[in-house]
Coordinates of C-alpha atoms in Angstrom, one line a residue:
Chain A
M1 CA 151.9 129.6 63.8
R2 CA 155.6 130.6 63.9
H3 CA 155.2 133.4 61.5
H4 CA 152.5 135.3 63.3
L5 CA 154.6 138.0 65.0
V6 CA 151.7 139.9 66.6
L7 CA 150.2 136.7 68.1
R8 CA 153.6 135.7 69.5
V9 CA 154.3 139.0 71.2
V10 CA 150.8 139.5 72.5
S11 CA 150.5 136.0 73.9
K12 CA 153.9 136.3 75.5
L13 CA 152.6 139.4 77.3
L14 CA 149.3 137.7 78.2
I15 CA 150.4 134.4 79.5
P16 CA 152.0 135.6 82.8
F17 CA 148.9 137.5 83.6
M18 CA 146.7 134.5 82.8
L19 CA 148.8 132.3 85.2
L20 CA 148.6 135.0 87.9
F21 CA 144.8 135.3 87.4
A22 CA 144.5 131.6 87.7
L23 CA 146.2 131.7 91.0
Y24 CA 144.0 134.6 92.1
V25 CA 140.9 132.7 91.2
Q26 CA 142.2 129.6 93.0
F27 CA 143.0 131.3 96.3
H28 CA 140.3 134.0 96.3
G29 CA 137.6 131.5 95.5
D30 CA 136.4 131.6 99.2
F31 CA 135.5 135.2 98.9
G32 CA 134.4 135.9 95.3
P33 CA 133.4 133.8 92.3
G34 CA 136.0 131.2 91.6
G35 CA 137.6 128.0 93.0
G36 CA 139.6 125.0 91.9
F37 CA 137.6 124.1 88.9
Q38 CA 137.8 127.5 87.2
A39 CA 141.4 128.1 88.2
G40 CA 142.5 124.7 86.9
V41 CA 140.9 125.4 83.5
I42 CA 142.4 128.9 83.3
F43 CA 145.8 127.6 84.2
A44 CA 145.5 124.9 81.5
A45 CA 144.2 127.5 79.0
A46 CA 147.4 129.5 79.5
F47 CA 149.5 126.5 78.7
I48 CA 147.4 125.6 75.7
L49 CA 147.8 129.1 74.3
Y50 CA 151.6 128.8 74.8
A51 CA 151.6 125.4 73.0
L52 CA 149.4 126.8 70.2
V53 CA 151.6 129.8 69.5
F54 CA 155.1 128.5 70.2
G55 CA 154.7 124.9 69.3
I56 CA 154.0 121.7 71.2
D57 CA 157.6 120.9 71.7
H58 CA 158.4 124.1 73.6
A59 CA 155.3 123.5 75.7
R60 CA 156.5 120.0 76.5
E61 CA 159.9 121.5 77.7
V62 CA 158.1 123.9 80.1
L63 CA 155.8 121.2 81.5
P64 CA 157.2 117.7 80.7
E65 CA 154.7 114.9 80.4
R66 CA 156.6 113.0 83.0
V67 CA 155.7 115.7 85.6
L68 CA 152.1 115.9 84.3
R69 CA 151.6 112.2 84.8
Y70 CA 152.3 112.7 88.5
L71 CA 150.2 115.9 88.8
V72 CA 147.0 114.2 87.5
P73 CA 146.6 111.8 90.4
A74 CA 148.3 114.2 92.9
G75 CA 145.3 116.5 93.1
L76 CA 142.9 113.7 93.7
A77 CA 145.2 112.2 96.3
L78 CA 145.4 115.5 98.1
Y79 CA 141.6 115.6 98.2
T80 CA 141.4 112.1 99.5
L81 CA 144.1 112.5 102.1
T82 CA 142.5 115.7 103.4
G83 CA 139.4 113.5 104.0
F84 CA 141.5 110.9 105.8
A85 CA 143.2 113.6 107.9
G86 CA 139.8 114.4 109.3
I87 CA 139.5 110.7 110.5
V88 CA 143.0 110.6 111.9
L89 CA 142.3 113.8 114.0
G90 CA 139.1 112.3 115.4
G91 CA 136.4 113.6 113.1
K92 CA 134.6 112.1 110.2
Y93 CA 135.7 111.6 106.6
L94 CA 135.9 115.1 104.9
D95 CA 135.0 116.8 108.2
Y96 CA 137.3 119.8 108.3
D97 CA 136.2 121.0 111.8
V98 CA 139.0 119.1 113.5
L99 CA 141.8 120.3 111.1
G100 CA 142.4 123.6 112.8
S101 CA 142.4 125.1 116.3
T102 CA 138.8 126.3 115.9
P103 CA 136.1 124.7 113.7
T104 CA 136.1 127.8 111.4
A105 CA 139.9 127.7 111.0
G106 CA 139.7 124.0 110.2
Q107 CA 137.0 124.6 107.6
H108 CA 139.2 127.3 106.0
L109 CA 142.2 125.0 105.9
G110 CA 140.2 122.1 104.6
I111 CA 138.5 124.1 101.8
L112 CA 141.8 125.6 100.8
L113 CA 143.5 122.1 100.5
V114 CA 140.5 120.5 98.8
E115 CA 140.2 123.3 96.3
F116 CA 143.9 123.2 95.6
G117 CA 143.6 119.4 94.9
V118 CA 140.7 120.1 92.5
G119 CA 142.7 122.8 90.7
V120 CA 145.8 120.6 90.3
T121 CA 143.9 117.6 88.9
V122 CA 141.7 119.7 86.6
S123 CA 144.6 121.7 85.1
A124 CA 146.8 118.6 84.7
V125 CA 144.0 116.6 83.0
M126 CA 143.2 119.5 80.6
V127 CA 146.8 119.9 79.6
T128 CA 147.3 116.2 79.3
V129 CA 144.3 115.9 77.1
F130 CA 145.5 118.7 74.9
F131 CA 149.0 117.2 74.6
A132 CA 147.4 113.9 73.7
Y133 CA 145.5 115.5 70.8
A134 CA 148.3 117.7 69.6
G135 CA 150.9 114.8 69.7
R136 CA 149.0 112.9 67.0
T137 CA 150.0 113.3 63.3
R138 CA 147.6 115.4 61.4
D139 CA 145.5 114.3 58.5
V140 CA 144.4 117.7 57.4
D141 CA 147.0 120.1 55.9
E142 CA 147.2 123.6 57.3
E143 CA 146.3 125.1 53.9
D144 CA 143.0 123.1 53.8
W145 CA 141.4 125.2 56.5
Chain B
M1 CA 97.2 132.4 80.5
L2 CA 99.6 135.4 80.4
E3 CA 100.8 134.4 83.9
A4 CA 101.5 130.9 82.7
I5 CA 103.7 132.4 80.0
T6 CA 105.6 134.8 82.2
D7 CA 106.1 132.1 84.8
H8 CA 107.4 129.5 82.4
Y9 CA 108.8 131.1 79.3
N10 CA 112.4 130.5 80.4
Y11 CA 111.8 126.7 80.8
W12 CA 110.2 126.5 77.4
L13 CA 113.0 128.2 75.6
V14 CA 115.5 125.9 77.4
I15 CA 113.3 122.9 76.3
F16 CA 113.6 124.1 72.7
L17 CA 117.4 124.1 73.1
L18 CA 117.3 120.6 74.6
M19 CA 115.3 119.3 71.7
A20 CA 117.6 121.0 69.2
G21 CA 120.5 119.1 70.8
L22 CA 118.6 115.9 70.8
F23 CA 117.7 116.4 67.1
V24 CA 121.3 116.9 66.1
T25 CA 122.4 113.8 68.0
M26 CA 119.7 111.7 66.4
T27 CA 119.9 112.8 62.8
S28 CA 123.5 113.7 62.2
G29 CA 125.6 111.0 60.6
N30 CA 128.9 112.7 61.5
L31 CA 130.3 111.6 64.8
V32 CA 131.8 115.0 65.7
K33 CA 128.5 116.7 65.0
K34 CA 126.8 114.0 67.2
I35 CA 129.1 115.0 70.1
V36 CA 128.4 118.7 69.5
G37 CA 124.7 117.8 69.7
L38 CA 125.2 116.1 73.0
N39 CA 127.1 119.2 74.2
V40 CA 124.2 121.4 73.2
F41 CA 121.8 119.1 75.1
Q42 CA 124.1 119.1 78.1
T43 CA 124.3 122.9 78.2
A44 CA 120.6 123.2 78.0
V45 CA 120.2 120.9 81.0
F46 CA 122.6 123.1 82.9
L47 CA 120.6 126.2 82.0
F48 CA 117.4 124.4 83.1
Y49 CA 118.9 123.6 86.5
I50 CA 120.1 127.2 87.0
S51 CA 116.7 128.5 85.9
V52 CA 115.0 126.4 88.6
G53 CA 117.4 127.9 91.2
K54 CA 116.7 131.6 90.2
L55 CA 114.9 133.7 92.8
E56 CA 112.9 136.8 91.8
G57 CA 114.9 139.8 93.2
G58 CA 117.7 137.5 94.4
T59 CA 121.4 138.1 93.9
A60 CA 124.4 135.9 93.4
P61 CA 125.0 133.7 96.5
I62 CA 128.0 135.6 97.9
L63 CA 127.7 137.0 101.4
T64 CA 128.4 140.8 101.5
G65 CA 127.4 141.4 105.1
E66 CA 124.1 143.0 104.2
P67 CA 120.8 141.1 104.5
E68 CA 119.9 139.9 101.1
Q69 CA 117.9 137.3 99.2
F70 CA 120.1 134.8 97.4
S71 CA 119.4 132.5 94.5
N72 CA 119.6 128.8 95.3
P73 CA 123.4 127.9 95.5
L74 CA 122.8 124.2 95.4
P75 CA 122.2 123.9 91.7
H76 CA 125.1 126.2 91.1
V77 CA 127.4 123.7 92.8
L78 CA 126.1 120.7 91.0
I79 CA 126.3 122.4 87.6
L80 CA 129.7 124.0 88.2
T81 CA 131.3 120.5 88.7
A82 CA 129.1 119.0 85.9
I83 CA 130.5 121.5 83.3
V84 CA 134.1 120.5 84.0
V85 CA 133.2 116.8 84.1
G86 CA 131.3 117.4 80.8
V87 CA 134.4 118.7 79.0
A88 CA 136.5 115.8 80.3
T89 CA 133.9 113.3 79.0
T90 CA 133.6 115.2 75.8
A91 CA 137.4 114.9 75.4
L92 CA 137.1 111.2 75.9
G93 CA 134.3 110.9 73.3
L94 CA 136.4 113.0 70.8
A95 CA 139.4 110.7 71.5
L96 CA 137.2 107.7 70.6
V97 CA 136.2 109.5 67.3
V98 CA 139.9 110.1 66.5
R99 CA 140.7 106.4 67.0
I100 CA 137.6 105.4 64.9
R101 CA 138.9 107.6 62.1
E102 CA 142.4 106.0 62.4
T103 CA 140.9 102.5 62.2
Y104 CA 138.1 103.0 59.6
G105 CA 139.3 106.1 57.7
S106 CA 136.0 107.8 58.2
I107 CA 133.8 109.4 60.9
E108 CA 130.5 109.1 58.9
E109 CA 128.1 106.6 60.5
A110 CA 126.9 105.3 57.1
R111 CA 130.5 104.5 56.1
L112 CA 131.3 102.8 59.4
Q113 CA 128.3 100.6 59.1
E114 CA 129.2 99.8 55.5
A115 CA 132.8 98.9 56.5
D116 CA 131.5 96.6 59.3
R117 CA 129.1 94.9 56.9
Q118 CA 131.9 94.3 54.4
D119 CA 134.1 92.8 57.2
E120 CA 131.3 90.5 58.2
L121 CA 130.7 89.3 54.6
R122 CA 134.4 88.7 54.2
A123 CA 134.6 86.7 57.4
A124 CA 131.6 84.7 56.4
A125 CA 133.1 84.0 53.0
E126 CA 136.3 82.9 54.5
Q127 CA 134.5 80.5 56.9
G128 CA 132.6 79.0 54.1
R129 CA 135.7 78.3 52.1
Chain C
M1 CA 104.6 142.1 85.4
A2 CA 106.3 144.8 83.5
P3 CA 109.3 143.5 81.5
D4 CA 112.3 144.9 83.4
M5 CA 115.8 145.1 82.1
V6 CA 117.0 141.7 83.2
T7 CA 114.0 140.0 81.6
V8 CA 114.8 141.7 78.3
I9 CA 118.5 140.7 78.4
D10 CA 117.3 137.2 79.4
L11 CA 115.0 136.9 76.4
V12 CA 117.5 138.4 73.9
L13 CA 120.2 135.9 75.1
L14 CA 117.8 133.0 74.9
A15 CA 116.7 134.0 71.4
L16 CA 120.4 134.2 70.3
L17 CA 121.0 130.7 71.9
C18 CA 118.0 129.3 69.9
A19 CA 119.3 130.9 66.7
T20 CA 122.8 129.4 67.3
A21 CA 121.2 125.9 68.0
I22 CA 119.3 126.1 64.7
A23 CA 122.5 127.1 62.9
I24 CA 124.3 124.1 64.4
I25 CA 121.6 121.9 63.0
L26 CA 121.9 123.3 59.5
V27 CA 125.6 123.9 59.0
R28 CA 127.8 121.1 57.5
Q29 CA 131.2 122.7 57.7
L30 CA 132.6 121.2 60.9
F31 CA 134.9 124.2 61.5
A32 CA 131.8 126.4 61.6
V33 CA 130.1 124.0 63.9
A34 CA 133.0 124.2 66.3
M35 CA 132.9 128.0 66.2
L36 CA 129.1 128.0 66.8
T37 CA 129.6 125.7 69.8
G38 CA 132.0 128.2 71.2
A39 CA 129.5 131.0 70.6
F40 CA 126.8 128.9 72.2
S41 CA 128.8 128.4 75.3
M42 CA 129.7 132.1 75.5
L43 CA 126.0 133.1 75.2
S44 CA 125.0 130.6 77.8
A45 CA 127.7 132.0 80.1
G46 CA 126.0 135.4 79.7
L47 CA 122.6 134.0 80.4
L48 CA 124.0 132.3 83.6
V49 CA 125.1 135.7 84.8
T50 CA 121.6 137.1 84.5
L51 CA 120.4 134.0 86.4
D52 CA 122.7 134.9 89.3
A53 CA 125.0 131.9 88.8
V54 CA 128.3 133.8 88.6
D55 CA 130.5 130.9 89.5
V56 CA 128.9 128.7 86.9
A57 CA 129.1 131.4 84.2
F58 CA 132.8 131.7 85.0
T59 CA 133.3 128.0 84.5
E60 CA 131.2 127.8 81.4
A61 CA 133.1 130.8 79.8
A62 CA 136.5 129.2 80.5
V63 CA 135.6 125.6 79.7
G64 CA 133.0 125.9 76.9
A65 CA 134.3 128.8 74.9
G66 CA 138.0 128.1 75.7
V67 CA 139.1 124.5 76.2
S68 CA 136.3 122.6 74.5
T69 CA 136.6 124.7 71.3
V70 CA 140.3 123.9 71.2
L71 CA 139.6 120.2 71.7
L72 CA 137.0 120.2 68.9
L73 CA 139.4 122.0 66.5
G74 CA 142.1 119.5 67.6
T75 CA 139.8 116.6 66.7
L76 CA 138.9 118.2 63.3
A77 CA 142.6 118.5 62.5
L78 CA 142.9 114.8 63.1
T79 CA 139.8 113.8 61.2
Q80 CA 138.0 115.8 58.6
R81 CA 136.6 119.3 58.1
R82 CA 133.3 118.6 56.5
S83 CA 130.3 116.6 57.4
E84 CA 129.3 114.6 54.4
E85 CA 126.0 115.1 52.6
T86 CA 124.6 111.7 53.7
R87 CA 121.1 110.6 52.9
R88 CA 119.1 112.0 55.8
R89 CA 117.2 108.8 56.5
G90 CA 114.9 109.2 59.5
T91 CA 114.8 113.0 59.7
A92 CA 110.9 113.0 59.8
P93 CA 110.6 110.4 62.5
A94 CA 113.3 112.1 64.5
L95 CA 111.5 115.5 64.1
L96 CA 108.3 113.9 65.3
A97 CA 110.0 112.3 68.3
V98 CA 111.6 115.6 69.2
I99 CA 108.4 117.5 68.9
L100 CA 106.4 115.0 71.0
T101 CA 109.1 114.9 73.7
G102 CA 109.2 118.7 73.7
C103 CA 105.5 119.0 74.1
A104 CA 105.5 116.5 76.9
L105 CA 108.2 118.5 78.7
V106 CA 106.4 121.8 78.2
Y107 CA 103.2 120.1 79.6
A108 CA 105.3 119.0 82.6
T109 CA 106.5 122.5 83.3
T110 CA 103.0 123.7 84.0
D111 CA 103.2 121.7 87.3
M112 CA 106.5 123.4 88.2
P113 CA 106.7 126.5 90.4
G114 CA 107.0 129.6 88.4
F115 CA 110.4 131.1 87.3
G116 CA 111.9 132.9 90.2
D117 CA 109.1 131.9 92.6
P118 CA 110.4 132.3 96.2
G119 CA 107.9 129.6 97.4
A120 CA 109.5 126.9 95.3
P121 CA 110.4 123.8 97.3
G122 CA 114.0 124.1 96.3
F123 CA 114.4 127.1 98.6
R124 CA 113.0 125.5 101.7
H125 CA 114.8 122.2 102.2
V126 CA 118.5 122.4 103.1
V127 CA 119.3 125.6 101.3
P128 CA 118.5 128.1 104.2
E129 CA 120.7 126.0 106.4
Y130 CA 123.6 126.2 103.9
I131 CA 123.2 130.0 103.5
S132 CA 123.2 130.7 107.2
G133 CA 125.8 128.0 108.0
S134 CA 128.2 129.4 105.4
E135 CA 128.4 132.5 107.5
T136 CA 128.4 131.1 111.0
D137 CA 129.9 127.6 110.8
I138 CA 132.3 127.9 107.9
G139 CA 133.0 131.6 107.6
V140 CA 133.4 131.6 103.8
P141 CA 131.5 134.4 102.1
N142 CA 131.1 132.5 98.8
I143 CA 128.3 130.1 99.6
V144 CA 128.9 128.1 96.4
T145 CA 132.5 127.4 97.6
S146 CA 131.4 126.3 101.1
V147 CA 128.7 124.0 99.7
L148 CA 131.1 122.7 97.0
A149 CA 134.0 121.9 99.2
S150 CA 132.4 121.3 102.6
Y151 CA 128.7 120.5 102.7
R152 CA 128.9 118.5 99.5
G153 CA 132.5 117.4 99.7
Y154 CA 131.7 113.8 98.8
D155 CA 130.0 115.0 95.6
T156 CA 133.0 117.0 94.5
L157 CA 135.4 114.2 95.4
G158 CA 133.3 111.9 93.1
E159 CA 133.4 114.6 90.3
V160 CA 137.2 115.0 90.6
A161 CA 137.5 111.2 90.3
V162 CA 135.4 111.3 87.1
I163 CA 137.7 114.0 85.6
F164 CA 140.7 111.9 86.6
T165 CA 139.3 108.8 85.0
A166 CA 138.4 110.7 81.8
G167 CA 141.9 112.1 81.6
I168 CA 143.4 108.6 82.0
G169 CA 141.0 107.3 79.3
V170 CA 142.1 110.0 76.8
L171 CA 145.7 109.2 77.6
L172 CA 145.1 105.5 77.0
L173 CA 143.3 106.2 73.7
L174 CA 145.6 108.8 72.3
G175 CA 148.6 109.1 74.6
R176 CA 151.3 107.0 73.3
R177 CA 151.3 104.7 70.3
R178 CA 152.3 101.1 70.7
E179 CA 155.7 100.0 69.4
D180 CA 154.3 97.9 66.6
E181 CA 152.1 100.7 65.5
I182 CA 155.1 103.0 65.1
Q183 CA 157.0 100.4 63.2
D184 CA 154.0 99.7 61.1
E185 CA 153.8 103.3 60.1
A186 CA 157.5 103.6 59.4
R187 CA 157.2 100.6 57.1
R188 CA 154.2 102.0 55.3
S189 CA 155.8 105.4 54.7
D190 CA 159.0 103.6 53.5
S191 CA 157.1 101.6 50.9
G192 CA 155.4 104.8 49.8
G193 CA 151.9 103.7 50.6
E194 CA 149.3 105.6 52.6
G195 CA 150.9 107.2 55.6

């Protein structure tokens, strides 16, 4: 899609806002609609748009697969470790009450960490899956569409 | 009778969508279309869950400080995660389709079965020799 | 019950969804099927908003209309664009099975509490506790978030693990080609065969 000038300019303008919106959805999920699952998908969608318009190789430079491979398990690990932190501090597994000075503060911190873990894993998996598809050689020529 | 319709029309239309998805999955010989059928089925199940949680006169379950009636948040949570899990498993299914195409050269069920039968015949002939 | 605005929107969206589903059954061009699937997801996201499930609608719009359409198109680029006109053996039995199952399900709904009925058992069990607890114990205004991350934390952990596993699965299937496969392909394109 290198020759579509309008697409390139518009997506270059849009992508920063998409990433910002993803972060807003991620961290404002306690108050309005949103959370880790949605934010992860929006974050991944921004990268996928970049890869579609500017080519997969440029996208791989921005987010190398080496880094992605660590991000996929990192989110799940953050979730699991937040659960264990509850045990270490004297509560139950995934009990956030003990994480903060007051139970409510603990719940806030726990939810923030867990949602962030969800967001990291979801976005990394979505981008990984897209890269896996896009990295294959095509059987259908572009003119055939 | 009229009450039965106004009480359940939502469920019935969702059941129609369910059956449409099931029909595509059963009759389509193309593997991509089969997965699309499963997706339609899955989305219909999601709509069914959310329909069950709807409360007449309720609002979205977000506290605003005013006393309000909320729709049931529990199905929302279950379906929210199920959607993302659904796309991940769909990706896995499509990846299998891509590999099948690379091995067999086709994603039509009839051709895959034909190729398998040919392979079996060849193997049997080689054993007989 | 007079049909209010929400009911009308609800019915229109459901009718459009049914039309899209029928179109998916009939169309053979896989590109069109992918686009119809995106439209189906977008319409169901709209329906979810009228059903008060804003979080779910948000997810469905981002996932269904966005990512999964891209994945479908990616698959089509790697496979083929048209579903072949195969002999439709078994259409009649399948139709019969689908109609019978549908009738059984419709019959089963007559035992269910009505649509939007506040007396439904689903509203009585743990849900009132979640709604009041979200304010007092957790202090998070979005009840869906507090149930997702705190009350039902184990559930979500399991779901994240499933996403993780599916991602690893795709990576194993499509991620990197084995050395011998790459060599094989190079040899094939050298000899001018299929490649």
